mmCIF file of C-alpha atoms in Angstrom:
data_model
loop_
_atom_site.group_PDB
_atom_site.id
_atom_site.type_symbol
_atom_site.label_atom_id
_atom_site.label_comp_id
_atom_site.label_asym_id
_atom_site.label_seq_id
_atom_site.Cartn_x
_atom_site.Cartn_y
_atom_site.Cartn_z
ATOM 1 C CA TYR Y 926 -16.980 12.560 -9.916
ATOM 2 C CA VAL Y 927 -13.524 14.152 -11.190
ATOM 3 C CA ALA Y 928 -14.766 18.081 -9.706
ATOM 4 C CA HIS Y 929 -16.350 16.884 -6.352
ATOM 5 C CA THR Y 930 -12.549 15.390 -6.198
ATOM 6 C CA CYS Y 931 -11.131 18.315 -7.235
ATOM 7 C CA TRP Y 932 -12.994 20.403 -4.552
ATOM 8 C CA VAL Y 933 -12.668 17.901 -2.374
ATOM 9 C CA LEU Y 934 -8.964 18.223 -2.132
ATOM 10 C CA TYR Y 935 -8.984 21.548 -2.875
ATOM 11 C CA GLY Y 936 -10.462 22.178 1.294
ATOM 12 C CA ILE Y 937 -8.274 19.909 2.399
ATOM 13 C CA VAL Y 938 -4.573 21.705 0.752
ATOM 14 C CA HIS Y 939 -5.942 24.990 1.545
ATOM 15 C CA THR Y 940 -6.709 25.920 5.345
ATOM 16 C CA ARG Y 941 -8.487 30.344 6.116
ATOM 17 C CA PRO Y 942 -6.331 32.015 8.230
ATOM 18 C CA CYS Y 943 -8.079 34.178 11.105
ATOM 19 C CA ALA Y 944 -9.347 36.690 9.921
ATOM 20 C CA GLY Y 945 -8.341 38.622 13.681
ATOM 21 C CA GLY Y 946 -9.545 38.950 16.340
ATOM 22 C CA GLY Y 947 -9.635 37.062 19.980
ATOM 23 C CA GLY Y 948 -10.144 33.732 18.527
ATOM 24 C CA CYS Y 949 -7.075 33.621 16.755
ATOM 25 C CA ILE Y 950 -4.851 30.104 18.334
ATOM 26 C CA ARG Y 951 -1.279 31.279 17.205
ATOM 27 C CA PRO Y 952 2.365 29.301 16.661
ATOM 28 C CA TYR Y 953 4.717 29.026 19.749
ATOM 29 C CA LEU Y 954 7.371 28.095 16.605
ATOM 30 C CA ALA Y 955 7.070 31.819 15.630
ATOM 31 C CA ARG Y 956 8.914 32.767 19.179
ATOM 32 C CA ARG Y 957 11.761 31.264 17.790
ATOM 33 C CA PRO Y 958 12.366 28.637 20.811
ATOM 34 C CA LYS Y 959 15.401 26.604 20.950
ATOM 35 C CA LEU Y 960 14.510 22.979 21.056
ATOM 36 C CA GLN Y 961 15.579 19.455 21.020
ATOM 37 C CA LEU Y 962 14.513 16.473 19.656
ATOM 38 C CA SER Y 963 14.940 13.496 22.003
ATOM 39 C CA VAL Y 964 14.059 9.721 20.330
ATOM 40 C CA TYR Y 965 12.802 7.016 23.135
ATOM 41 C CA THR Y 966 12.996 3.334 23.455
ATOM 42 C CA ALA Y 967 10.221 1.286 25.361
ATOM 43 C CA THR Y 968 8.565 -1.890 25.573
ATOM 44 C CA ARG Y 969 5.184 -0.443 26.562
ATOM 45 C CA SER Y 970 2.895 2.167 24.359
ATOM 46 C CA SER Y 971 2.232 4.099 27.492
ATOM 47 C CA LEU Y 972 4.275 6.727 28.531
ATOM 48 C CA GLY Y 973 6.471 5.274 31.970
ATOM 49 C CA ALA Y 974 8.751 6.769 34.348
ATOM 50 C CA GLU Y 975 11.717 7.837 32.668
ATOM 51 C CA ASN Y 976 13.978 4.733 33.987
ATOM 52 C CA ASN Y 977 11.908 2.403 32.111
ATOM 53 C CA VAL Y 978 13.216 4.061 28.549
ATOM 54 C CA ASP Y 979 16.310 4.286 26.689
ATOM 55 C CA LEU Y 980 17.753 7.030 24.335
ATOM 56 C CA VAL Y 981 18.665 6.022 21.370
ATOM 57 C CA LEU Y 982 18.356 9.304 19.110
ATOM 58 C CA ASN Y 983 18.939 13.358 21.133
ATOM 59 C CA VAL Y 984 19.607 16.088 18.225
ATOM 60 C CA GLU Y 985 20.653 18.877 20.978
ATOM 61 C CA ASP Y 986 19.832 22.580 18.808
ATOM 62 C CA PHE Y 987 17.243 21.651 16.158
ATOM 63 C CA ASP Y 988 16.462 23.013 13.627
ATOM 64 C CA VAL Y 989 12.734 22.742 12.707
ATOM 65 C CA ASP Y 990 13.877 24.309 8.692
ATOM 66 C CA SER Y 991 16.620 21.670 8.612
ATOM 67 C CA LYS Y 992 16.484 18.221 6.973
ATOM 68 C CA PHE Y 993 18.475 15.177 8.519
ATOM 69 C CA GLU Y 994 19.019 11.588 7.950
ATOM 70 C CA ARG Y 995 20.871 9.760 10.847
ATOM 71 C CA THR Y 996 21.358 5.572 11.815
ATOM 72 C CA VAL Y 997 21.455 4.252 14.941
ATOM 73 C CA ASN Y 998 21.583 1.191 16.214
ATOM 74 C CA VAL Y 999 18.960 -0.179 19.333
ATOM 75 C CA SER Y 1000 19.066 -2.015 21.695
ATOM 76 C CA VAL Y 1001 16.539 -4.632 21.458
ATOM 77 C CA PRO Y 1002 15.128 -6.316 24.603
ATOM 78 C CA LYS Y 1003 14.585 -9.943 25.397
ATOM 79 C CA LYS Y 1004 10.599 -8.786 25.590
ATOM 80 C CA THR Y 1005 10.985 -8.370 21.800
ATOM 81 C CA ARG Y 1006 13.193 -11.165 20.526
ATOM 82 C CA ASN Y 1007 10.803 -13.442 22.598
ATOM 83 C CA ASN Y 1008 7.733 -11.927 20.414
ATOM 84 C CA GLY Y 1009 7.586 -8.057 21.924
ATOM 85 C CA THR Y 1010 6.954 -5.039 20.701
ATOM 86 C CA LEU Y 1011 8.998 -2.443 21.047
ATOM 87 C CA TYR Y 1012 8.375 1.603 20.607
ATOM 88 C CA ALA Y 1013 9.509 4.904 19.530
ATOM 89 C CA TYR Y 1014 7.925 7.487 21.840
ATOM 90 C CA ILE Y 1015 9.374 10.992 19.634
ATOM 91 C CA PHE Y 1016 9.815 14.639 22.030
ATOM 92 C CA LEU Y 1017 10.101 18.238 20.513
ATOM 93 C CA HIS Y 1018 11.506 20.219 24.438
ATOM 94 C CA HIS Y 1019 12.847 22.995 25.045
ATOM 95 C CA ALA Y 1020 17.367 22.627 25.111
ATOM 96 C CA GLY Y 1021 18.691 21.234 27.867
ATOM 97 C CA VAL Y 1022 14.579 20.684 30.112
ATOM 98 C CA LEU Y 1023 14.183 16.515 30.180
ATOM 99 C CA PRO Y 1024 10.871 15.736 27.887
ATOM 100 C CA TRP Y 1025 9.459 14.980 31.708
ATOM 101 C CA HIS Y 1026 10.762 17.973 33.167
ATOM 102 C CA ASP Y 1027 9.359 20.116 30.170
ATOM 103 C CA GLY Y 1028 5.749 21.769 30.109
ATOM 104 C CA LYS Y 1029 5.802 23.003 26.598
ATOM 105 C CA GLN Y 1030 6.836 19.395 24.772
ATOM 106 C CA VAL Y 1031 5.429 17.899 22.882
ATOM 107 C CA HIS Y 1032 5.612 13.973 21.700
ATOM 108 C CA LEU Y 1033 4.606 11.045 20.014
ATOM 109 C CA VAL Y 1034 4.211 7.076 20.148
ATOM 110 C CA SER Y 1035 4.765 5.037 17.256
ATOM 111 C CA PRO Y 1036 5.191 1.107 17.404
ATOM 112 C CA LEU Y 1037 8.961 0.398 15.390
ATOM 113 C CA THR Y 1038 7.607 -3.485 15.551
ATOM 114 C CA THR Y 1039 4.337 -4.863 13.306
ATOM 115 C CA TYR Y 1040 3.014 -8.485 13.161
ATOM 116 C CA MET Y 1041 3.538 -10.645 9.747
ATOM 117 C CA VAL Y 1042 3.359 -14.241 8.881
ATOM 118 C CA PRO Y 1043 7.437 -14.175 7.341
ATOM 119 C CA LYS Y 1044 7.812 -14.327 3.714
ATOM 120 C CA PRO Y 1045 9.144 -17.600 3.402
ATOM 121 C CA GLU Y 1046 12.389 -18.716 1.634
ATOM 122 C CA GLU Y 1047 12.814 -18.353 -2.050
ATOM 123 C CA VAL Y 1048 13.450 -21.657 -4.042
ATOM 124 C CA HIS Y 1049 14.409 -23.275 -7.302
ATOM 125 C CA LEU Y 1050 11.746 -25.299 -8.496
ATOM 126 C CA LEU Y 1051 14.623 -28.429 -9.582
ATOM 127 C CA THR Y 1052 16.792 -28.248 -7.349
ATOM 128 C CA GLY Y 1053 14.216 -26.937 -4.441
ATOM 129 C CA GLU Y 1054 15.089 -26.733 -0.477
ATOM 130 C CA SER Y 1055 18.416 -26.356 0.119
ATOM 131 C CA ALA Y 1056 19.402 -28.962 3.523
ATOM 132 C CA ALA Y 1057 20.025 -25.920 6.186
ATOM 133 C CA GLN Y 1058 16.563 -24.946 4.673
ATOM 134 C CA GLN Y 1059 14.760 -28.211 5.316
ATOM 135 C CA LEU Y 1060 16.769 -28.798 8.982
ATOM 136 C CA GLU Y 1061 15.368 -25.002 9.887
ATOM 137 C CA ALA Y 1062 11.270 -26.112 9.032
ATOM 138 C CA GLU Y 1063 12.035 -29.761 10.862
ATOM 139 C CA LYS Y 1064 12.431 -27.418 13.871
ATOM 140 C CA LYS Y 1065 9.430 -25.853 13.520
ATOM 141 C CA PRO Y 1066 6.237 -27.330 14.645
ATOM 142 C CA PRO Y 1067 3.820 -26.910 11.251
ATOM 143 C CA SER Y 1068 1.574 -25.100 13.164
ATOM 144 C CA ALA Y 1069 4.476 -22.339 13.483
ATOM 145 C CA LEU Y 1070 4.845 -21.916 10.206
ATOM 146 C CA ASP Y 1071 1.985 -19.768 9.784
ATOM 147 C CA GLU Y 1072 1.798 -17.514 12.566
ATOM 148 C CA PRO Y 1073 2.413 -13.694 12.922
ATOM 149 C CA VAL Y 1074 5.791 -13.126 14.018
ATOM 150 C CA SER Y 1075 7.353 -9.265 15.617
ATOM 151 C CA HIS Y 1076 9.306 -7.511 12.142
ATOM 152 C CA TRP Y 1077 11.211 -4.853 12.283
ATOM 153 C CA ARG Y 1078 10.475 -1.034 10.832
ATOM 154 C CA PRO Y 1079 13.787 0.187 10.046
ATOM 155 C CA ARG Y 1080 12.510 3.559 8.642
ATOM 156 C CA LEU Y 1081 11.250 6.361 11.611
ATOM 157 C CA THR Y 1082 10.247 9.555 9.121
ATOM 158 C CA LEU Y 1083 9.247 12.404 11.148
ATOM 159 C CA ASN Y 1084 8.136 16.031 10.307
ATOM 160 C CA VAL Y 1085 7.140 19.154 12.467
ATOM 161 C CA MET Y 1086 5.015 22.286 10.549
ATOM 162 C CA VAL Y 1087 6.721 25.457 10.053
ATOM 163 C CA GLU Y 1088 3.840 27.399 8.796
ATOM 164 C CA ASP Y 1089 3.365 30.489 10.703
ATOM 165 C CA PHE Y 1090 0.033 29.670 10.313
ATOM 166 C CA VAL Y 1091 -2.917 31.344 12.633
ATOM 167 C CA PHE Y 1092 -5.286 29.102 13.058
ATOM 168 C CA ASP Y 1093 -9.373 30.890 13.765
ATOM 169 C CA GLY Y 1094 -9.867 28.870 17.061
ATOM 170 C CA ALA Y 1095 -14.159 28.833 16.051
ATOM 171 C CA SER Y 1096 -13.521 26.586 12.830
ATOM 172 C CA LEU Y 1097 -10.452 24.379 13.514
ATOM 173 C CA PRO Y 1098 -9.923 21.263 10.941
ATOM 174 C CA ALA Y 1099 -10.851 18.708 12.679
ATOM 175 C CA ASP Y 1100 -7.733 16.139 10.888
ATOM 176 C CA VAL Y 1101 -4.832 18.814 12.226
ATOM 177 C CA HIS Y 1102 -6.758 19.487 16.027
ATOM 178 C CA ARG Y 1103 -5.945 15.943 17.520
ATOM 179 C CA TYR Y 1104 -2.023 16.468 16.458
ATOM 180 C CA MET Y 1105 -2.234 20.150 18.318
ATOM 181 C CA LYS Y 1106 -1.458 20.892 22.217
ATOM 182 C CA MET Y 1107 -2.166 24.374 22.675
ATOM 183 C CA ILE Y 1108 -1.342 26.269 26.097
ATOM 184 C CA GLN Y 1109 -2.047 29.921 26.922
ATOM 185 C CA LEU Y 1110 0.239 32.813 26.880
ATOM 186 C CA GLY Y 1111 -0.875 36.411 28.521
ATOM 187 C CA LYS Y 1112 -3.926 37.004 26.904
ATOM 188 C CA THR Y 1113 -3.340 34.572 23.635
ATOM 189 C CA VAL Y 1114 -3.630 31.502 22.449
ATOM 190 C CA HIS Y 1115 -0.332 29.761 20.967
ATOM 191 C CA TYR Y 1116 -0.761 25.886 19.794
ATOM 192 C CA LEU Y 1117 3.283 24.387 20.154
ATOM 193 C CA PRO Y 1118 5.030 22.520 17.128
ATOM 194 C CA ILE Y 1119 2.950 20.259 15.523
ATOM 195 C CA LEU Y 1120 4.836 17.180 15.309
ATOM 196 C CA PHE Y 1121 3.532 13.761 12.782
ATOM 197 C CA ILE Y 1122 4.856 10.683 12.124
ATOM 198 C CA ASP Y 1123 5.225 9.793 8.576
ATOM 199 C CA GLN Y 1124 4.014 6.163 8.598
ATOM 200 C CA LEU Y 1125 2.907 6.023 4.669
ATOM 201 C CA SER Y 1126 6.191 5.853 4.423
ATOM 202 C CA ASN Y 1127 6.589 1.925 6.148
ATOM 203 C CA ARG Y 1128 6.646 -0.428 3.304
ATOM 204 C CA VAL Y 1129 6.380 -4.217 4.163
ATOM 205 C CA LYS Y 1130 9.593 -4.496 1.366
ATOM 206 C CA ASP Y 1131 11.420 -3.362 4.629
ATOM 207 C CA LEU Y 1132 10.969 -5.071 7.089
ATOM 208 C CA MET Y 1133 13.386 -7.552 9.249
ATOM 209 C CA VAL Y 1134 11.994 -10.356 10.829
ATOM 210 C CA ILE Y 1135 13.672 -10.671 14.516
ATOM 211 C CA ASN Y 1136 15.398 -13.126 15.826
ATOM 212 C CA ARG Y 1137 16.443 -13.554 19.052
ATOM 213 C CA SER Y 1138 19.866 -13.325 18.211
ATOM 214 C CA SER Y 1139 18.987 -9.570 17.400
ATOM 215 C CA THR Y 1140 20.303 -8.131 20.381
ATOM 216 C CA GLU Y 1141 20.868 -4.814 18.017
ATOM 217 C CA LEU Y 1142 18.739 -3.594 15.036
ATOM 218 C CA PRO Y 1143 19.426 -0.748 13.032
ATOM 219 C CA LEU Y 1144 17.063 2.523 12.703
ATOM 220 C CA THR Y 1145 17.410 5.308 10.505
ATOM 221 C CA VAL Y 1146 15.128 8.287 11.669
ATOM 222 C CA ALA Y 1147 14.226 10.975 9.082
ATOM 223 C CA TYR Y 1148 13.588 14.754 9.427
ATOM 224 C CA ASP Y 1149 12.364 16.899 7.339
ATOM 225 C CA LYS Y 1150 9.673 19.705 7.764
ATOM 226 C CA ILE Y 1151 5.999 19.798 5.806
ATOM 227 C CA SER Y 1152 3.449 22.357 5.105
ATOM 228 C CA LEU Y 1153 0.413 22.762 6.575
ATOM 229 C CA GLY Y 1154 -1.739 21.432 3.125
ATOM 230 C CA ARG Y 1155 1.101 18.551 2.910
ATOM 231 C CA LEU Y 1156 0.237 17.593 6.367
ATOM 232 C CA ARG Y 1157 -3.316 17.354 6.324
ATOM 233 C CA PHE Y 1158 -3.396 15.750 3.097
ATOM 234 C CA TRP Y 1159 -0.976 13.256 4.288
ATOM 235 C CA ILE Y 1160 -3.563 12.392 7.520
ATOM 236 C CA HIS Y 1161 -6.461 11.775 5.341
ATOM 237 C CA MET Y 1162 -4.263 9.540 3.517
ATOM 238 C CA GLN Y 1163 -3.361 7.444 6.333
ATOM 239 C CA ASP Y 1164 -6.520 7.458 8.158
ATOM 240 C CA ALA Y 1165 -7.982 6.051 4.465
ATOM 241 C CA VAL Y 1166 -5.080 3.341 4.610
ATOM 242 C CA TYR Y 1167 -6.140 2.130 8.493
ATOM 243 C CA SER Y 1168 -10.074 2.434 7.166
ATOM 244 C CA LEU Y 1169 -8.825 0.224 4.131
ATOM 245 C CA GLN Y 1170 -6.839 -2.214 7.261
ATOM 246 C CA GLN Y 1171 -9.927 -2.388 9.447
ATOM 247 C CA PHE Y 1172 -11.973 -3.343 6.498
ATOM 248 C CA GLY Y 1173 -10.738 -6.611 6.249
ATOM 249 C CA PHE Y 1174 -7.450 -5.589 3.514
ATOM 250 C CA SER Y 1175 -4.328 -7.084 4.947
ATOM 251 C CA GLU Y 1176 -1.569 -5.256 5.268
ATOM 252 C CA LYS Y 1177 0.190 -6.428 1.818
ATOM 253 C CA ASP Y 1178 -3.693 -4.629 0.503
ATOM 254 C CA ALA Y 1179 -2.220 -1.281 2.471
ATOM 255 C CA ASP Y 1180 0.948 -1.309 1.274
ATOM 256 C CA GLU Y 1181 0.233 -1.358 -1.971
ATOM 257 C CA VAL Y 1182 -2.240 1.556 -1.518
ATOM 258 C CA LYS Y 1183 1.115 3.677 0.430
ATOM 259 C CA GLY Y 1184 2.860 2.851 -2.930
ATOM 260 C CA ILE Y 1185 -0.079 4.558 -4.775
ATOM 261 C CA PHE Y 1186 1.016 8.128 -2.466
ATOM 262 C CA VAL Y 1187 5.138 7.062 -1.208
ATOM 263 C CA ASP Y 1188 6.555 6.396 -4.300
ATOM 264 C CA THR Y 1189 4.998 8.928 -6.770
ATOM 265 C CA ASN Y 1190 6.079 12.823 -7.154
ATOM 266 C CA LEU Y 1191 2.055 14.980 -5.811
ATOM 267 C CA TYR Y 1192 1.741 16.859 -8.956
ATOM 268 C CA PHE Y 1193 2.509 13.387 -11.328
ATOM 269 C CA LEU Y 1194 -0.334 11.616 -9.132
ATOM 270 C CA ALA Y 1195 -3.229 14.629 -9.349
ATOM 271 C CA LEU Y 1196 -1.679 14.655 -13.196
ATOM 272 C CA THR Y 1197 -2.295 10.405 -13.136
ATOM 273 C CA PHE Y 1198 -6.320 11.069 -11.234
ATOM 274 C CA PHE Y 1199 -6.909 12.804 -14.133
ATOM 275 C CA VAL Y 1200 -5.749 10.032 -17.115
ATOM 276 C CA ALA Y 1201 -7.102 7.739 -14.547
ATOM 277 C CA ALA Y 1202 -10.301 9.180 -14.302
ATOM 278 C CA PHE Y 1203 -10.989 8.891 -18.189
ATOM 279 C CA HIS Y 1204 -9.028 5.161 -18.737
ATOM 280 C CA LEU Y 1205 -12.287 4.535 -16.557
ATOM 281 C CA LEU Y 1206 -14.379 6.191 -18.324
ATOM 282 C CA PHE Y 1207 -12.905 4.298 -21.640
ATOM 283 C CA ASP Y 1208 -12.609 1.173 -20.331
ATOM 284 C CA PHE Y 1209 -16.067 1.364 -18.601
ATOM 285 C CA LEU Y 1210 -17.249 2.181 -22.472
ATOM 286 C CA ALA Y 1211 -15.369 -0.844 -24.052
ATOM 287 C CA PHE Y 1212 -16.213 -3.221 -21.430
ATOM 288 C CA LYS Y 1213 -20.122 -2.434 -22.616
ATOM 289 C CA ASN Y 1214 -19.325 -2.347 -25.436
ATOM 290 C CA ASP Y 1215 -18.118 -5.959 -25.525
ATOM 291 C CA ILE Y 1216 -20.358 -6.855 -23.372
ATOM 292 C CA SER Y 1217 -23.123 -5.907 -26.514
ATOM 293 C CA PHE Y 1218 -21.010 -7.455 -28.970
ATOM 294 C CA TRP Y 1219 -21.203 -11.012 -27.909
ATOM 295 C CA LYS Y 1220 -24.696 -10.941 -26.409
ATOM 296 C CA LYS Y 1221 -26.074 -9.646 -29.799
ATOM 297 C CA LYS Y 1222 -23.211 -11.983 -31.780
ATOM 298 C CA LYS Y 1223 -25.264 -15.533 -32.862
ATOM 299 C CA SER Y 1224 -22.825 -15.839 -35.830
ATOM 300 C CA MET Y 1225 -18.921 -17.195 -36.171
ATOM 301 C CA ILE Y 1226 -18.075 -15.357 -39.088
ATOM 302 C CA GLY Y 1227 -15.170 -13.774 -39.753
ATOM 303 C CA MET Y 1228 -14.296 -14.700 -36.067
ATOM 304 C CA SER Y 1229 -11.218 -16.197 -34.699
ATOM 305 C CA THR Y 1230 -12.947 -19.171 -32.709
ATOM 306 C CA LYS Y 1231 -8.867 -20.106 -31.910
ATOM 307 C CA ALA Y 1232 -7.952 -16.895 -30.673
ATOM 308 C CA VAL Y 1233 -10.932 -16.858 -27.958
ATOM 309 C CA LEU Y 1234 -9.764 -19.417 -26.727
ATOM 310 C CA TRP Y 1235 -6.541 -19.054 -26.488
ATOM 311 C CA ARG Y 1236 -7.096 -15.411 -24.820
ATOM 312 C CA CYS Y 1237 -9.858 -17.679 -22.110
ATOM 313 C CA PHE Y 1238 -6.643 -20.232 -21.672
ATOM 314 C CA SER Y 1239 -4.512 -16.283 -21.678
ATOM 315 C CA THR Y 1240 -6.642 -14.827 -18.762
ATOM 316 C CA VAL Y 1241 -7.228 -18.311 -16.450
ATOM 317 C CA VAL Y 1242 -3.528 -18.899 -15.974
ATOM 318 C CA ILE Y 1243 -3.087 -15.652 -15.665
ATOM 319 C CA PHE Y 1244 -5.838 -15.455 -12.631
ATOM 320 C CA LEU Y 1245 -4.361 -18.584 -11.222
ATOM 321 C CA PHE Y 1246 -1.089 -17.352 -10.766
ATOM 322 C CA LEU Y 1247 -2.024 -14.443 -8.973
ATOM 323 C CA LEU Y 1248 -4.585 -16.195 -6.586
ATOM 324 C CA ASP Y 1249 -1.621 -18.798 -5.753
ATOM 325 C CA GLU Y 1250 0.534 -15.720 -5.411
ATOM 326 C CA GLN Y 1251 -2.349 -14.246 -2.648
ATOM 327 C CA THR Y 1252 -2.348 -11.062 -4.957
ATOM 328 C CA SER Y 1253 -4.007 -8.510 -3.618
ATOM 329 C CA LEU Y 1254 -7.769 -8.452 -4.169
ATOM 330 C CA LEU Y 1255 -6.917 -4.444 -5.925
ATOM 331 C CA VAL Y 1256 -5.954 -7.088 -8.158
ATOM 332 C CA LEU Y 1257 -7.575 -10.486 -7.997
ATOM 333 C CA VAL Y 1258 -11.272 -9.235 -8.309
ATOM 334 C CA PRO Y 1259 -10.663 -7.454 -11.955
ATOM 335 C CA ALA Y 1260 -8.787 -10.626 -12.749
ATOM 336 C CA GLY Y 1261 -11.219 -13.062 -11.930
ATOM 337 C CA ILE Y 1262 -13.798 -10.531 -13.707
ATOM 338 C CA GLY Y 1263 -11.857 -11.141 -16.846
ATOM 339 C CA ALA Y 1264 -11.484 -15.322 -16.380
ATOM 340 C CA ALA Y 1265 -14.958 -14.811 -16.114
ATOM 341 C CA ILE Y 1266 -16.060 -12.985 -19.299
ATOM 342 C CA GLU Y 1267 -13.380 -14.989 -21.448
ATOM 343 C CA LEU Y 1268 -15.380 -18.036 -19.948
ATOM 344 C CA TRP Y 1269 -18.348 -16.681 -21.374
ATOM 345 C CA LYS Y 1270 -16.993 -15.587 -24.941
ATOM 346 C CA VAL Y 1271 -16.074 -19.142 -25.461
ATOM 347 C CA LYS Y 1272 -19.301 -20.541 -24.647
ATOM 348 C CA LYS Y 1273 -20.588 -18.326 -27.699
ATOM 349 C CA ALA Y 1274 -18.356 -18.738 -29.897
ATOM 350 C CA LEU Y 1275 -18.579 -22.248 -29.651
ATOM 351 C CA LYS Y 1276 -22.045 -22.253 -29.170
ATOM 352 C CA MET Y 1277 -22.202 -24.643 -25.978
ATOM 353 C CA THR Y 1278 -25.499 -24.963 -24.612
ATOM 354 C CA VAL Y 1279 -25.349 -27.103 -20.721
ATOM 355 C CA LEU Y 1280 -28.569 -29.565 -20.836
ATOM 356 C CA TRP Y 1281 -29.721 -30.947 -17.172
ATOM 357 C CA ARG Y 1282 -30.684 -34.284 -17.364
ATOM 358 C CA GLY Y 1283 -31.477 -34.521 -13.347
ATOM 359 C CA LEU Y 1284 -28.492 -33.374 -11.260
ATOM 360 C CA ILE Y 1285 -26.249 -34.452 -14.138
ATOM 361 C CA PRO Y 1286 -25.274 -31.750 -16.772
ATOM 362 C CA ARG Y 1287 -24.266 -32.394 -20.249
ATOM 363 C CA LEU Y 1288 -22.688 -30.274 -22.825
ATOM 364 C CA GLN Y 1289 -24.078 -28.924 -26.594
ATOM 365 C CA PHE Y 1290 -22.067 -27.856 -29.319
ATOM 366 C CA GLY Y 1291 -24.336 -26.108 -32.106
ATOM 367 C CA THR Y 1292 -23.293 -26.645 -35.554
ATOM 368 C CA TYR Y 1293 -21.787 -24.449 -38.179
ATOM 369 C CA SER Y 1294 -22.611 -23.175 -41.238
ATOM 370 C CA GLU Y 1295 -21.125 -22.864 -44.733
ATOM 371 C CA SER Y 1296 -19.697 -20.159 -44.064
ATOM 372 C CA GLU Y 1297 -18.540 -20.042 -40.909
ATOM 373 C CA ARG Y 1298 -16.569 -23.365 -41.878
ATOM 374 C CA LYS Y 1299 -14.470 -21.152 -44.177
ATOM 375 C CA THR Y 1300 -13.766 -18.947 -41.281
ATOM 376 C CA GLU Y 1301 -12.410 -21.670 -39.017
ATOM 377 C CA GLU Y 1302 -10.097 -23.359 -42.630
ATOM 378 C CA TYR Y 1303 -8.790 -19.516 -42.512
ATOM 379 C CA ASP Y 1304 -8.792 -19.304 -38.700
ATOM 380 C CA THR Y 1305 -6.881 -22.711 -39.105
ATOM 381 C CA GLN Y 1306 -4.394 -21.954 -41.412
ATOM 382 C CA ALA Y 1307 -3.437 -18.576 -39.837
ATOM 383 C CA MET Y 1308 -2.722 -20.117 -36.289
ATOM 384 C CA LYS Y 1309 0.055 -22.671 -38.086
ATOM 385 C CA TYR Y 1310 2.063 -19.677 -39.388
ATOM 386 C CA LEU Y 1311 1.444 -18.147 -35.799
ATOM 387 C CA SER Y 1312 2.090 -21.519 -33.997
ATOM 388 C CA TYR Y 1313 5.940 -21.505 -35.554
ATOM 389 C CA LEU Y 1314 6.891 -18.629 -33.020
ATOM 390 C CA LEU Y 1315 4.504 -18.529 -30.813
ATOM 391 C CA TYR Y 1316 5.188 -22.042 -29.631
ATOM 392 C CA PRO Y 1317 9.049 -21.989 -29.639
ATOM 393 C CA LEU Y 1318 8.598 -18.321 -27.576
ATOM 394 C CA CYS Y 1319 6.201 -20.526 -25.094
ATOM 395 C CA ILE Y 1320 8.454 -23.994 -24.595
ATOM 396 C CA GLY Y 1321 11.355 -21.255 -23.873
ATOM 397 C CA GLY Y 1322 9.789 -19.192 -21.546
ATOM 398 C CA ALA Y 1323 8.606 -22.035 -19.340
ATOM 399 C CA ALA Y 1324 11.910 -23.958 -19.929
ATOM 400 C CA TYR Y 1325 14.056 -20.336 -18.820
ATOM 401 C CA SER Y 1326 11.855 -19.805 -15.727
ATOM 402 C CA LEU Y 1327 12.066 -23.140 -14.557
ATOM 403 C CA LEU Y 1328 15.661 -23.013 -14.199
ATOM 404 C CA ASN Y 1329 16.276 -19.270 -13.703
ATOM 405 C CA VAL Y 1330 13.487 -18.317 -11.429
ATOM 406 C CA LYS Y 1331 12.649 -19.086 -7.674
#
């Protein structure tokens, strides 16, 4: 599986160039045209007339090899403040020519807003809500507290593929093809600059709630060049995240997947993949052996029953905490399976059987042998000494959380 995955990734990041002939598609950037980057905003997703958009950023003499990052204030229309949507139109066109009048322009549309249920204000369990929070909550109807509202995406990350790569027209990669716009110059077909919007950099933690009083909001436009291999890899990752959302994953779940690729260096991510692959193998073997061991276990001689109970208790508490926090299913499901296994171990350790009398269940516990009773005595003595450290730590940790953690 690891070898096959590596082969697939190699096929993604490595593209065979055109060997020559009339079927080659050459880069327009190789002609070194003078380009200009323009970013507009509009409330409609379809490209409208020139008078229906607002210019927010204009980079004259745009150099595709120069990285930059600029923050601008974007005017928020009334429609967007009333829980509407705002879109960014990014144009790459010839310098000195309006994009609507340039036949060789390329453009992409990206939403600057997204809909999410707003995160509730954090409060202390002892002090409760503040008076301002209570007044704000009383003004809103109960149903509005769970309704998604428009959030602002404060970052727009742009990339242009800068390699002078010559594609083979007979075997164009499908992932890049949908971002390509081709023109005929003489007898040669050229592809215009490939513009790409990095959606993986849009994280949930950066989103801002759009209030009715928010007439202007900051937008950071970041640009960096990108290689063909990285571009294809990034397209596949964005498609994978989009597929997860179509299968029912929430924005929060998809954001955790984004974090794997955005917050980690790609080389370190590849190393992590190999380590994780072997870890999965060893984890599966340990899981298999643990189940096999407890399945065959008929006696508790030399085994600590209290340790099994403590482990079960802590695992169930962690699972319930994750459930209450509405944690991602990627974390919640394994934690639930682990809690179920620990409950099964408790049943085996206590020699518990369930007897049914009609519809009423009745628990019956088995008897312990002399050796098992001696084990219980040693176990009780060990837990007694351990409790001198365990109970103060548990009580102190709970008190600290109650006083300090919101």
